[in-house]
Amino acid sequence: MKLTGAQIVVETLIEQGVTDVFGYPGGQVLNLYDAIYDAGDRIRHMLTAHEQGAAHAADGYSRATGKVGVVIATSGPGATNLVTGIATAMLDSVPMVAITGNVPQDLIGRDSFQEIDITGITLPITKHNYFIHDVNKLADKIREAFKIAKSGRPGPVLIDIPKDIQTAIGEYEPQKPVEPFENHMPDMEKVRAAAALIDSRSRPFIHIGGGVIGSRSWDLVTELADKIDAVIGCSLMGLSAVPTDHPRFLGMQGMHGHYASSMASNDADLIIAIGTRFSDRATGNKAKFAKNARIIHIDIDFAEISKNITANVGVCGDIPTALREIIDTVHEANHMEWIDHVEDLREREMSFIVDDPKLLTPLKVMETVNKYKTAYTPVATDVGQHQMWAAQYIRFQKPRKMISSGGLGTMGFGLGAAIGAAVGTGEHTVLITGDGSFGMNLNELATAVTYHVPVTVVLINNGVLGMVRQWQTLFFNHHYADTNLDVRKTDFVKLAEAFGAVGVRAETPGEFEAAFERAIHSDDVTVIDCRIDKDEFVLPMLPPGGAIDDIITVKKEG
Amino acid sequence: MAENTGNKFVIAVYVENKFGVLTRVTSMFTRRGFNIDSLTVGVTESPEYSRITITMSGDGYARAQMLNQLRKLFNVKKVELLEDVDAIERELVLVKIRNNPDNHQRVLSALDIFKAKIINYSVEALCIEVTGTPDKIDALIEMIKPLGIIELCRTGVVALRKGGGSILEQPDIN
């Protein structure tokens, strides 16, 4: 049938199974928004306060559901406002399709009003991108974008559509949603080599990343761990893949990881890394990382094998297939000494935790969230100390429940992402944020209020940029350069109320518990302003450039 | 990866002949911190594809990273590593030399040794053309430098594998 380019975009999104999109209209997407208006009963568009918030919402939607998130913005500043959101998705391998308008092709290259080369700008932060020259290729390019976004190692794809393509008439025939490219199969020789290496070692440690969630191989990970008597640690991106209370799970490892998890990875004689890139935040000093261990690296992306840490055996390909084969090939093992050693590490870890029962501390905030959230509650975070406390103490039962910017470390990610996660799952979502991060994109409270998106914002308010302050305390002679936020005098309770949300202040554990219990059982958008001491540290900590045995476990001032 | 020490190697890349593909390839070099020695691009036996030839020096790590990151780009169809021993490499240089009667004999003997051609002759200058391996071009330039080079322009290396094979026999990407 004959449709306008704008209608083709909307029909192709619907055909690809898209039900919700986030975005912001403007001059060069007016036609597209007109088509969205006409299709309002088949696709829901949610207007955010800022394009960055829309990009993070599409990202959070995708992380929480596994579906491709979609964001729309106009040309020029609309498009550039997506950049941080696209880069965030790229660094964490999140499937996303970003659609931007651009000026008509006869105005391209003339520095026209709101003209920007967004395909050029996003080259290094997209998996691929398109500038559409021909309305008759529009639908296929959008399909290709979805295919690329969700194939192999997922990532964001951008499609830039000039206005004249949106108004041109083209041919459109509906098609079925695209399937991802078939994953390449792992080399069986490598699988056998991995299995033989596993059989020859006695202190196995499985290190998992976001690829375990993306490939839905969480059950295979625990099955492998059970068979070979291994313990499991993870990167920030791997959180929620394995239930926190799984007896073999030691938690996140690395710069602010759990003591037992970091130490066990250091003491292991075999690291089986699955769906992870060995980020510097997970390994500490690479030269000293797991120096007693052989490394097996399993990943869908061949470019990750031996990129950051040299693998003794690299198994590249479909993770579930590789794990199934390895599980079926290895011999069952018992490593009592190793497990006992890990138990000792866990006991030591418990001894480091100090918490004043009368004070509202990050630990108590997280424990209270754990008490009232369900297994299905998505927990989004921003970036900083609160993020690390959430990563350490929030207990997950189901995958895809930790929504956090790992690779790019984007402050301001959380609120948009929480809205996306809540929209995608239909679950009341908890955002754990800090006063610094929240200040960056709190305008999205307007979005949550507008669409009645149930989000409870747990604002860990210490009046400082806590993570930077912690470094200044430890390594910069207490020079608190531009990290004091108290001087801002922002009243977050009044701020929440001004947006039409509920604002509550919590200064004691009891006040927080009462406020959180009420908020999470309501459909309200609530901001709980939790007053926390500004000198709370995130511990343990690997000092910069340090190895895992340089771990700092108790607070000391530099 | 800032310092490219180690062996020199040549990579042939078969890419879709489309708008912006060269930018995608070179943008990746910047993003990953690769420092290349030369890059040429041109048409191939098939109008759908262009062939990019990259020369670069580096250790095994840099080489593996370069090959992997090239293979990840969507418009890249084939990637072939051409190590010195298996490759036929050629480069063309144009050099404009001051036309000085005192130099004349030395210029002509240099041209003779390197089988160079004079392609433009004027009162002030003569322009020569030489084709050869990069080493040969380097040697020629060294030799004529004292004679007064006004300007020169090298094409960068193009290369093919020796023998009957083709890049099309490389495994398909995507």
XYZ file of N, CA, C and O in Angstrom, chain A residues 216-328:
452
model
N 20.076 -15.064 28.376
C 19.176 -15.845 29.230
C 19.820 -17.151 29.675
O 19.185 -18.208 29.668
N 21.084 -17.086 30.080
C 21.746 -18.349 30.448
C 22.002 -18.461 31.941
O 22.904 -19.166 32.356
N 21.186 -17.763 32.748
C 21.414 -17.792 34.191
C 21.322 -19.188 34.788
O 22.118 -19.547 35.651
N 20.337 -19.981 34.312
C 20.189 -21.333 34.882
C 21.376 -22.219 34.537
O 21.791 -23.062 35.331
N 21.925 -22.017 33.333
C 23.085 -22.813 32.935
C 24.312 -22.450 33.773
O 25.135 -23.306 34.088
N 24.402 -21.183 34.153
C 25.539 -20.750 34.989
C 25.500 -21.473 36.338
O 26.511 -22.016 36.787
N 24.315 -21.504 36.961
C 24.255 -22.159 38.270
C 24.396 -23.676 38.122
O 25.001 -24.328 38.975
N 23.910 -24.203 37.001
C 24.072 -25.644 36.770
C 25.557 -26.001 36.639
O 26.037 -26.986 37.225
N 26.288 -25.174 35.897
C 27.726 -25.411 35.750
C 28.421 -25.289 37.103
O 29.248 -26.139 37.478
N 28.063 -24.241 37.858
C 28.694 -24.029 39.160
C 28.460 -25.232 40.070
O 29.380 -25.694 40.759
N 27.219 -25.750 40.054
C 26.914 -26.913 40.894
C 27.742 -28.121 40.472
O 28.279 -28.839 41.303
N 27.855 -28.327 39.163
C 28.533 -29.539 38.702
C 30.029 -29.503 39.004
O 30.613 -30.516 39.363
N 30.651 -28.330 38.865
C 32.109 -28.283 39.042
C 32.505 -27.703 40.397
O 33.669 -27.461 40.659
N 31.505 -27.491 41.266
C 31.747 -26.970 42.614
C 32.474 -25.624 42.562
O 33.514 -25.435 43.211
N 31.919 -24.697 41.798
C 32.518 -23.366 41.653
C 31.715 -22.345 42.444
O 30.556 -22.581 42.791
N 32.336 -21.215 42.718
C 31.603 -20.079 43.268
C 31.411 -19.051 42.151
O 32.078 -19.106 41.124
N 30.462 -18.138 42.373
C 30.077 -17.197 41.308
C 30.211 -15.756 41.816
O 29.745 -15.427 42.906
N 30.858 -14.934 41.020
C 30.880 -13.487 41.259
C 30.409 -12.799 40.000
O 30.210 -13.441 38.971
N 30.209 -11.490 40.063
C 29.720 -10.824 38.861
C 30.235 -9.398 38.758
O 30.754 -8.841 39.714
N 30.081 -8.852 37.565
C 30.317 -7.420 37.350
C 29.023 -6.692 37.703
O 27.997 -7.322 37.957
N 29.051 -5.374 37.674
C 27.821 -4.617 37.944
C 26.712 -5.047 36.982
O 25.560 -5.207 37.359
N 27.092 -5.260 35.705
C 26.103 -5.634 34.701
C 25.550 -7.036 34.913
O 24.504 -7.379 34.391
N 26.281 -7.855 35.642
C 25.827 -9.231 35.870
C 24.862 -9.353 37.042
O 24.295 -10.419 37.285
N 24.657 -8.253 37.795
C 23.779 -8.316 38.963
C 22.353 -8.659 38.554
O 21.863 -8.148 37.543
N 21.722 -9.484 39.330
C 20.356 -9.995 39.192
C 20.278 -11.203 38.263
O 19.223 -11.836 38.176
N 21.375 -11.562 37.587
C 21.346 -12.771 36.747
C 21.165 -14.002 37.631
O 20.359 -14.893 37.330
N 21.907 -14.037 38.725
C 21.809 -15.150 39.669
C 21.193 -14.579 40.946
O 21.562 -13.485 41.369
N 20.239 -15.302 41.572
C 19.630 -14.761 42.797
C 20.708 -14.461 43.850
O 21.633 -15.241 44.031
N 20.541 -13.328 44.533
C 21.539 -12.911 45.521
C 21.738 -13.978 46.599
O 22.846 -14.160 47.096
N 20.668 -14.680 46.956
C 20.816 -15.645 48.046
C 21.203 -17.038 47.545
O 21.197 -17.992 48.311
N 21.576 -17.165 46.283
C 22.068 -18.459 45.806
C 23.327 -18.823 46.586
O 24.226 -18.001 46.738
N 23.386 -20.052 47.129
C 24.514 -20.370 48.019
C 25.893 -20.223 47.374
O 26.877 -20.023 48.078
N 25.976 -20.287 46.062
C 27.287 -20.166 45.425
C 27.631 -18.729 45.029
O 28.697 -18.466 44.502
N 26.689 -17.829 45.233
C 26.867 -16.461 44.729
C 27.513 -15.569 45.791
O 27.035 -15.470 46.919
N 28.606 -14.928 45.409
C 29.353 -14.088 46.345
C 29.118 -12.603 46.121
O 29.636 -11.779 46.855
N 28.385 -12.257 45.081
C 28.114 -10.843 44.817
C 29.073 -10.244 43.815
O 29.917 -10.921 43.233
N 28.919 -8.937 43.654
C 29.759 -8.214 42.710
C 31.197 -8.202 43.215
O 31.449 -8.146 44.405
N 32.131 -8.246 42.276
C 33.538 -8.148 42.643
C 34.100 -6.853 42.061
O 33.458 -6.176 41.277
N 35.305 -6.503 42.451
C 35.969 -5.360 41.826
C 36.096 -4.170 42.745
O 36.105 -4.310 43.968
N 36.148 -2.986 42.142
C 36.509 -1.763 42.875
C 35.722 -1.586 44.166
O 36.285 -1.248 45.195
N 34.385 -1.799 44.097
C 33.579 -1.710 45.316
C 32.815 -3.014 45.531
O 31.699 -3.009 46.035
N 33.407 -4.091 45.098
C 32.723 -5.372 45.188
C 32.759 -5.943 46.591
O 33.413 -5.413 47.490
N 32.043 -7.051 46.755
C 32.066 -7.745 48.034
C 33.464 -8.287 48.293
O 34.120 -8.803 47.387
N 33.874 -8.212 49.537
C 35.204 -8.684 49.920
C 35.401 -10.143 49.497
O 36.391 -10.487 48.846
N 34.447 -10.992 49.840
C 34.619 -12.426 49.555
C 34.708 -12.676 48.050
O 35.488 -13.512 47.589
N 33.920 -11.928 47.287
C 33.906 -12.143 45.843
C 35.233 -11.705 45.225
O 35.827 -12.427 44.413
N 35.713 -10.542 45.614
C 36.980 -10.049 45.072
C 38.134 -10.949 45.484
O 38.994 -11.298 44.669
N 38.158 -11.324 46.774
C 39.265 -12.149 47.256
C 39.229 -13.536 46.616
O 40.268 -14.100 46.278
N 38.035 -14.085 46.457
C 37.933 -15.423 45.858
C 38.416 -15.391 44.410
O 39.097 -16.315 43.949
N 38.111 -14.302 43.692
C 38.596 -14.238 42.305
C 40.124 -14.138 42.288
O 40.785 -14.602 41.367
N 40.666 -13.543 43.336
C 42.117 -13.416 43.441
C 42.775 -14.752 43.803
O 43.888 -15.047 43.368
N 42.082 -15.557 44.598
C 42.662 -16.816 45.084
C 42.350 -17.996 44.164
O 42.913 -19.078 44.339
N 41.454 -17.793 43.206
C 41.023 -18.896 42.343
C 42.180 -19.381 41.469
O 43.115 -18.621 41.188
N 42.118 -20.637 41.055
C 43.108 -21.104 40.067
C 42.467 -21.225 38.682
O 43.112 -21.623 37.721
N 41.177 -20.879 38.595
C 40.495 -20.879 37.301
C 39.390 -19.829 37.328
O 38.554 -19.832 38.232
N 39.413 -18.934 36.351
C 38.312 -17.971 36.193
C 37.564 -18.350 34.929
O 38.168 -18.449 33.851
N 36.269 -18.584 35.069
C 35.433 -18.813 33.888
C 34.588 -17.552 33.719
O 33.649 -17.311 34.480
N 34.968 -16.723 32.758
C 34.282 -15.452 32.561
C 33.230 -15.636 31.480
O 33.531 -16.133 30.396
N 31.993 -15.243 31.781
C 30.893 -15.499 30.850
C 30.142 -14.197 30.578
O 29.610 -13.571 31.493
N 30.114 -13.792 29.306
C 29.338 -12.614 28.909
C 29.804 -11.347 29.596
O 28.986 -10.562 30.070
N 31.099 -11.148 29.619
C 31.650 -9.980 30.307
C 32.903 -9.531 29.581
O 33.507 -10.304 28.850
N 33.287 -8.254 29.781
C 34.455 -7.781 29.045
C 35.645 -7.513 29.959
O 36.578 -6.847 29.567
N 35.612 -7.966 31.204
C 36.690 -7.693 32.153
C 36.947 -6.188 32.236
O 38.057 -5.718 31.991
N 35.905 -5.440 32.566
C 36.056 -3.993 32.736
C 37.081 -3.723 33.832
O 37.228 -4.502 34.773
N 37.768 -2.601 33.713
C 38.758 -2.239 34.740
C 38.114 -2.106 36.119
O 38.769 -2.304 37.131
N 36.828 -1.770 36.173
C 36.156 -1.671 37.466
C 35.954 -3.052 38.096
O 35.826 -3.178 39.303
N 35.918 -4.082 37.278
C 35.725 -5.435 37.813
C 37.051 -6.099 38.148
O 37.106 -6.982 39.006
N 38.129 -5.695 37.498
C 39.397 -6.429 37.669
C 40.402 -5.731 38.572
O 41.296 -6.364 39.088
N 40.285 -4.405 38.739
C 41.394 -3.682 39.372
C 42.584 -3.708 38.415
O 42.409 -3.823 37.193
N 43.772 -3.630 38.965
C 44.990 -3.634 38.148
C 45.069 -4.923 37.315
O 45.210 -6.011 37.854
N 44.981 -4.768 35.996
C 44.896 -5.949 35.126
C 46.138 -6.826 35.216
O 46.073 -8.047 35.114
N 47.276 -6.175 35.395
C 48.530 -6.932 35.425
C 48.550 -7.893 36.612
O 49.213 -8.926 36.581
N 47.796 -7.529 37.664
C 47.825 -8.368 38.869
C 46.524 -9.158 39.038
O 46.338 -9.829 40.044
N 45.606 -9.050 38.085
C 44.297 -9.697 38.241
C 44.430 -11.223 38.173
O 45.030 -11.758 37.247
N 43.876 -11.880 39.163
C 43.789 -13.351 39.192
C 45.100 -13.990 38.722
O 45.097 -14.820 37.831
N 46.186 -13.600 39.364
C 47.489 -14.004 38.818
C 47.767 -15.493 38.983
O 48.658 -16.021 38.333
N 46.994 -16.162 39.827
C 47.207 -17.608 39.978
C 46.272 -18.416 39.090
O 46.259 -19.635 39.149
N 45.492 -17.734 38.301
C 44.407 -18.445 37.617
C 44.656 -18.584 36.118
O 45.304 -17.754 35.492
N 44.115 -19.668 35.578
C 43.933 -19.768 34.132
C 42.583 -19.129 33.812
O 41.691 -19.114 34.663
N 42.458 -18.631 32.588
C 41.242 -17.899 32.227
C 40.523 -18.597 31.068
O 41.119 -18.835 30.015
N 39.242 -18.878 31.287
C 38.365 -19.295 30.185
C 37.410 -18.134 29.939
O 36.782 -17.635 30.887
N 37.330 -17.676 28.713
C 36.452 -16.533 28.427
C 35.415 -16.957 27.388
O 35.763 -17.352 26.277
N 34.154 -16.864 27.767
C 33.053 -17.249 26.878
C 32.252 -15.998 26.548
O 31.734 -15.335 27.450
N 32.155 -15.653 25.264
C 31.413 -14.443 24.900
C 30.933 -14.549 23.460
O 31.553 -15.209 22.632
N 29.827 -13.870 23.178
C 29.286 -13.849 21.814
C 30.121 -12.941 20.915
O 30.148 -13.107 19.704
N 30.813 -11.982 21.515
C 31.572 -10.994 20.731
C 33.033 -11.425 20.645
O 33.767 -11.352 21.642
N 33.454 -11.860 19.454
C 34.825 -12.370 19.310
C 35.869 -11.314 19.651
O 36.982 -11.628 20.043
N 35.508 -10.026 19.521
C 36.488 -8.963 19.778
C 36.764 -8.791 21.274
O 37.702 -8.104 21.650
N 35.937 -9.390 22.122
C 36.178 -9.285 23.564
C 37.192 -10.301 24.064
O 37.796 -10.101 25.113
N 37.338 -11.409 23.329
C 38.248 -12.460 23.807
C 39.664 -11.896 23.765
O 40.142 -11.456 22.724
N 40.313 -11.890 24.909
C 41.702 -11.402 25.045
C 41.858 -9.914 24.735
O 42.958 -9.462 24.454
N 40.790 -9.139 24.786
C 40.930 -7.686 24.620
C 41.499 -7.063 25.893
O 42.465 -6.319 25.837
N 40.872 -7.350 27.027
C 41.317 -6.752 28.286
C 42.156 -7.702 29.129
O 43.108 -7.289 29.761
N 41.767 -8.965 29.160
C 42.516 -9.980 29.910
C 42.756 -11.131 28.938
O 41.820 -11.612 28.297
N 43.996 -11.567 28.832
C 44.323 -12.638 27.889
C 43.711 -13.951 28.364
O 43.865 -14.326 29.527
N 42.993 -14.606 27.469
C 42.335 -15.862 27.820
C 43.230 -17.043 27.469
O 43.878 -17.037 26.421
N 43.258 -18.040 28.354
C 43.933 -19.291 28.004
C 43.086 -20.083 27.024
O 43.607 -20.705 26.106
N 41.768 -20.046 27.257
C 40.850 -20.644 26.283
C 39.747 -19.618 26.017
O 39.064 -19.190 26.951
N 39.590 -19.222 24.784
C 38.513 -18.305 24.426
C 37.443 -19.068 23.675
O 37.721 -19.686 22.649
N 36.232 -19.064 24.203
C 35.126 -19.740 23.522
C 34.203 -18.649 23.007
O 33.543 -17.960 23.788
N 34.183 -18.484 21.697
C 33.411 -17.407 21.122
C 32.161 -17.965 20.459
O 32.249 -18.890 19.653
N 31.007 -17.436 20.810
C 29.779 -17.886 20.173
C 28.624 -17.852 21.151
O 28.713 -17.237 22.218
N 27.552 -18.522 20.745
C 26.313 -18.552 21.511
C 26.577 -19.085 22.926
O 27.022 -20.233 23.097
N 26.312 -18.255 23.947
C 26.671 -18.628 25.323
C 25.904 -19.860 25.817
O 26.517 -20.784 26.344
N 24.561 -19.912 25.637
C 23.859 -21.113 26.127
C 24.387 -22.402 25.495
O 24.540 -23.417 26.190
N 24.686 -22.370 24.188
C 25.207 -23.575 23.538
C 26.559 -23.963 24.138
O 26.806 -25.138 24.443
N 27.426 -22.961 24.323
C 28.747 -23.239 24.877
C 28.623 -23.817 26.281
O 29.272 -24.821 26.612
N 27.747 -23.224 27.096
C 27.617 -23.692 28.479
C 27.043 -25.107 28.531
O 27.498 -25.952 29.299
N 26.021 -25.351 27.676
C 25.417 -26.696 27.652
C 26.479 -27.750 27.336
O 26.586 -28.776 27.993
N 27.292 -27.441 26.316
C 28.331 -28.390 25.900
C 29.360 -28.582 26.995
O 29.809 -29.702 27.254
N 29.754 -27.481 27.625
C 30.771 -27.587 28.685
C 30.209 -28.410 29.850
O 30.872 -29.309 30.371
N 28.969 -28.115 30.234
C 28.359 -28.853 31.353
C 28.317 -30.348 31.029
O 28.625 -31.190 31.875
N 27.948 -30.678 29.786
C 27.839 -32.095 29.421
C 29.198 -32.766 29.285
O 29.285 -33.991 29.301
